[in-house]
Amino acid sequence: MSITQLTLELIRQSATHKSWQRGESYYDQGCVRQVNQRGNLISAEVIGSSLYSVSIEFADHDILTASCTCPYDWGGYCKHIVATLLFCLREPEHIQVRATLEEILDRLNEIQTQSLIQQLAAKKPELVNDIERITDRLAPPVVVTTEGSSPQKKVTVNVNAIRSQVRYILEDSVRHYEYGGEEDPATEEICSLIEEASNYNQQGDSDNAIAMLTAITESCLENWDLVDEYGVDYDDVAYLLSRVWCETILNGKLDEADKVDLQVNFEYWRDSWGNCFDILLAALEQGWSNPALKRILQGNVSSNIWTGEAPPYAEDLAAIRLDILERQGRLEEYLYFAEASGQVVEYLTKLVSLGRISEAMTAAQSLLANKEDALALSRCLVTEQNAQVEALAIARAGLGLPGSCQYDLATWTSEIALELDDQVTAVKAKVKAFQASPNFADYRQVAQLAGDNWSNLKGELLGTLAADDSWNSAAAKVDIHLDEGMIKQAIAVVENVGDYRHRLIQRVMDASMETNPDWVINNATPRAEAIMNEGKAKYYESAISWLRRVRQAYLTANRPQEWSDYRAKLVEVHGRKRKLMGLMQPLD
């Protein structure tokens, strides 16, 4: 898709409700900067608790990838990606179009390309490690086995380079903190290395996976004290390491000598980094030969793989086993194990994907325990089998369950009901969505759907809106009040918000220019003067945006002389600020 095909609905569907709200707030605050387009790739900088880089790639009919350097990892787009997409949707004329990487490199021959790489490496020596790592992957060393020699493991990764790379990442992180950086760059880079090891595992190459994971793990343990004093914890790295190690153990064919070596390593690592490696020892001990596990895979779902209470990592290990069973096509065993291990969503959605809808619906009556599981199952019924009637039944039942996704579930329920022409359910669900998180789009949709019943529902929704005092409700209140012509109520909302919501305040000023020009003058004037008095030229354009509204309010109130007098006063006070005076000329 092109940027021009981007829609508000597509952005909303791709983010959690919280990310959507915060992303909208970030956009309103003008946090999105340096938006560039190179072909189908959009890049931007977003100011948050730190400066984050966002990259978005558009495909023919969809957003292909969207990434951000922030640590967000809770599903859907982060607030920085949402803010960037809103910028693309609402301000496409401010996107700078630049040459693509391919177009840039096409201008160079082979010698010039090599020179480019050498110059970049000379400017940023840390790139040499990345160049070596990528080169080893693209052109790995050849393993030579002489005739008559014993079989060797086919390890092609450069383990010494990997150890050095991990150490360099941690050393570079120290330099980053010493120069005042706040975010944690080391975790993301090391996790990328671990993902490379996981790729070997996915390809069935357990030898290279084990060699690479061992190098990463040992180098982390040896060198983590470099960043420990800066408060960088190893939780995310240890979690991903333990997961990929478990995949490798359960996916590979290990002989007894391998298992003994690994057990010694795992026990040592556990002593160094605590119980985050307990899961490795459990996976190594159980393998696939555990008697209780064998019974489960044969259909005895009442068996318990754990003696006594399940350990904290039981669900993680179960999820890894399910991934492997699915990749190997052992789907009946997948169902047995998912049911026995209490993986409700995995069990029910797999039944649906296999076309066993009636089994899934029956099982759901006793297994569904929260809104999140109901939403996952309902969506699966539609995407996998187009079973909208069943999906609506699950969604409606889910609205009565505990959980924290009331808005998402209610919105989904309303959408499915509309597709089935169930207007009554659609309106009720949309009202529940608005009650969970008031916003203008849902308010207008209820008005469109409710028909003759709108007069009754309108008061109910406005009451919900008035009672919502959450930090992000201001935008919804302004949108709805302005749409209803409730100017005084909109003014009351922005009276209590800070200057960082300047776009929201200016919207209310523009809407109230005719009826409340004095309010505009009295509120815009001190905001402009505060910026001008501070004397920082880079903020003068913001001051002009406030002055433009002061001028319009005076003229709307048919008091042009007062504006002329005020402008003359500004020139007298700030006349030496040449940039400011230049910006003020269009206000004559």
XYZ file of C-alpha atoms in Angstrom, residues 298-511:
214
model
C -0.852 -40.846 23.626
C -4.125 -39.211 24.742
C -4.126 -39.563 28.528
C -4.697 -35.846 29.212
C -5.258 -36.400 32.934
C -1.545 -37.192 33.412
C 0.657 -34.533 34.978
C 4.185 -34.043 33.773
C 5.114 -32.355 37.064
C 5.357 -34.035 40.437
C 3.496 -31.790 42.846
C 3.036 -28.097 42.073
C 4.169 -26.960 38.621
C 7.267 -24.692 38.627
C 7.058 -21.024 37.520
C 8.511 -21.827 34.103
C 5.999 -24.599 33.322
C 3.960 -22.497 30.880
C 7.070 -21.322 29.024
C 8.289 -24.878 28.604
C 4.831 -26.001 27.501
C 4.733 -23.259 24.856
C 8.121 -24.392 23.502
C 6.933 -27.988 23.270
C 3.790 -26.879 21.424
C 5.843 -24.886 18.910
C 7.964 -27.949 18.177
C 4.971 -30.280 17.892
C 3.326 -27.869 15.463
C 6.444 -27.521 13.309
C 6.755 -31.306 13.160
C 3.094 -31.697 12.164
C 2.212 -33.746 15.248
C -1.146 -32.001 15.595
C -3.086 -34.617 17.556
C -0.272 -34.779 20.088
C -0.319 -30.960 20.092
C -3.987 -31.017 21.126
C -3.430 -33.627 23.829
C -0.520 -31.707 25.324
C -2.212 -28.286 25.090
C -5.281 -29.597 26.918
C -3.251 -31.436 29.566
C -0.975 -28.461 30.261
C -3.796 -25.940 30.535
C -2.893 -23.955 27.399
C -6.509 -22.997 26.756
C -6.098 -20.570 23.867
C -3.661 -22.848 22.050
C -5.972 -25.844 22.500
C -9.163 -24.108 21.378
C -7.670 -22.207 18.463
C -5.925 -25.325 17.160
C -9.265 -27.139 17.177
C -10.692 -24.285 15.155
C -7.816 -24.250 12.656
C -8.364 -27.972 12.131
C -12.038 -27.325 11.369
C -13.299 -28.955 14.579
C -15.506 -26.004 15.471
C -18.183 -27.855 17.410
C -15.520 -29.402 19.669
C -14.034 -25.973 20.269
C -17.419 -24.430 21.112
C -18.248 -27.214 23.557
C -14.859 -27.063 25.249
C -15.025 -23.261 25.458
C -18.052 -23.424 27.748
C -15.949 -24.907 30.535
C -12.463 -23.669 29.667
C -12.834 -19.961 28.892
C -11.995 -17.959 32.007
C -11.222 -14.419 30.862
C -11.857 -11.792 28.195
C -8.435 -12.212 26.624
C -8.985 -15.901 25.858
C -12.489 -15.195 24.520
C -11.175 -12.493 22.179
C -8.403 -14.756 20.876
C -10.831 -17.613 20.186
C -13.429 -15.359 18.578
C -10.875 -13.838 16.228
C -9.550 -17.273 15.334
C -13.046 -18.474 14.418
C -13.326 -15.648 11.895
C -9.807 -15.657 10.454
C -9.425 -19.438 10.247
C -12.950 -20.619 9.391
C -15.063 -17.496 8.715
C -17.393 -18.800 11.454
C -18.922 -15.437 12.345
C -21.996 -16.758 14.161
C -19.862 -18.824 16.526
C -17.379 -15.966 16.876
C -20.139 -13.601 17.975
C -21.416 -16.113 20.532
C -17.930 -16.451 22.067
C -17.384 -12.687 22.062
C -20.717 -11.955 23.755
C -20.004 -14.548 26.414
C -16.536 -13.079 26.924
C -17.937 -9.655 27.792
C -19.212 -11.147 31.049
C -15.834 -12.640 32.018
C -13.059 -10.917 34.018
C -10.158 -9.380 32.140
C -8.510 -6.145 31.074
C -9.341 -5.979 27.344
C -12.932 -4.753 27.663
C -12.508 -2.092 24.980
C -10.886 -4.393 22.398
C -13.379 -7.201 23.006
C -16.407 -4.896 22.924
C -15.190 -3.272 19.700
C -14.632 -6.662 18.106
C -18.078 -7.842 19.239
C -19.705 -4.808 17.649
C -17.876 -5.352 14.356
C -18.922 -8.994 14.123
C -22.508 -8.142 15.049
C -22.670 -5.535 12.277
C -21.445 -8.059 9.726
C -24.264 -10.359 10.847
C -26.821 -7.483 10.738
C -27.385 -7.791 14.486
C -27.890 -4.077 15.093
C -29.012 -4.423 18.705
C -25.901 -6.339 19.778
C -23.663 -4.014 17.762
C -25.002 -0.937 19.577
C -24.803 -2.533 23.029
C -21.219 -3.667 22.433
C -20.170 -0.280 21.072
C -21.636 1.409 24.156
C -19.582 -0.952 26.337
C -16.484 -0.017 24.334
C -17.184 3.685 24.875
C -17.716 3.120 28.582
C -14.356 1.347 28.788
C -12.548 4.177 26.990
C -14.516 7.166 25.665
C -13.504 8.441 22.228
C -15.060 10.460 19.433
C -15.082 7.709 16.772
C -17.139 5.361 18.947
C -19.441 8.205 20.004
C -20.262 8.983 16.361
C -20.706 5.318 15.507
C -23.199 4.807 18.332
C -25.077 7.870 17.069
C -25.218 6.383 13.555
C -26.266 2.918 14.714
C -28.734 3.856 17.436
C -31.322 5.503 15.189
C -34.399 6.573 17.165
C -32.773 5.396 20.391
C -29.934 7.937 20.096
C -31.654 10.547 22.250
C -31.640 8.084 25.161
C -28.106 6.846 24.629
C -26.637 10.303 24.074
C -27.190 11.371 27.667
C -25.743 8.093 28.917
C -22.563 8.507 26.854
C -22.130 12.156 27.819
C -22.487 11.124 31.459
C -19.773 8.508 30.984
C -17.586 11.125 29.326
C -18.050 13.636 32.142
C -17.176 11.036 34.779
C -13.944 9.978 33.032
C -11.042 11.841 34.638
C -8.226 9.759 33.115
C -5.187 11.590 31.758
C -6.025 10.765 28.144
C -9.723 11.718 28.149
C -9.175 15.383 27.234
C -8.951 14.748 23.477
C -12.161 12.709 23.483
C -13.987 15.365 25.475
C -12.860 18.138 23.140
C -13.776 16.146 20.010
C -17.253 15.315 21.282
C -18.038 18.694 22.812
C -16.989 20.552 19.664
C -19.001 18.175 17.497
C -22.067 18.813 19.664
C -21.471 22.568 19.666
C -20.763 22.512 23.416
C -18.105 25.228 23.237
C -18.177 26.163 26.923
C -17.622 22.550 27.937
C -14.701 22.250 25.484
C -13.157 25.412 26.922
C -13.503 23.996 30.434
C -11.583 20.883 29.371
C -8.521 22.707 27.987
C -8.428 25.113 30.916
C -6.915 22.224 32.888
C -4.358 20.873 30.406
C -0.726 21.936 30.070
C 0.990 23.679 27.162
C 2.229 20.313 25.905
C -1.327 19.774 24.565
C -1.029 22.926 22.467
C -2.726 21.431 19.408
C -5.758 20.522 21.479
C -5.936 24.002 22.996
C -5.626 25.635 19.587
C -8.439 23.518 18.188
C -10.735 24.813 20.916
C -9.562 28.375 20.266
C -10.300 28.052 16.556
C -13.770 26.663 17.279
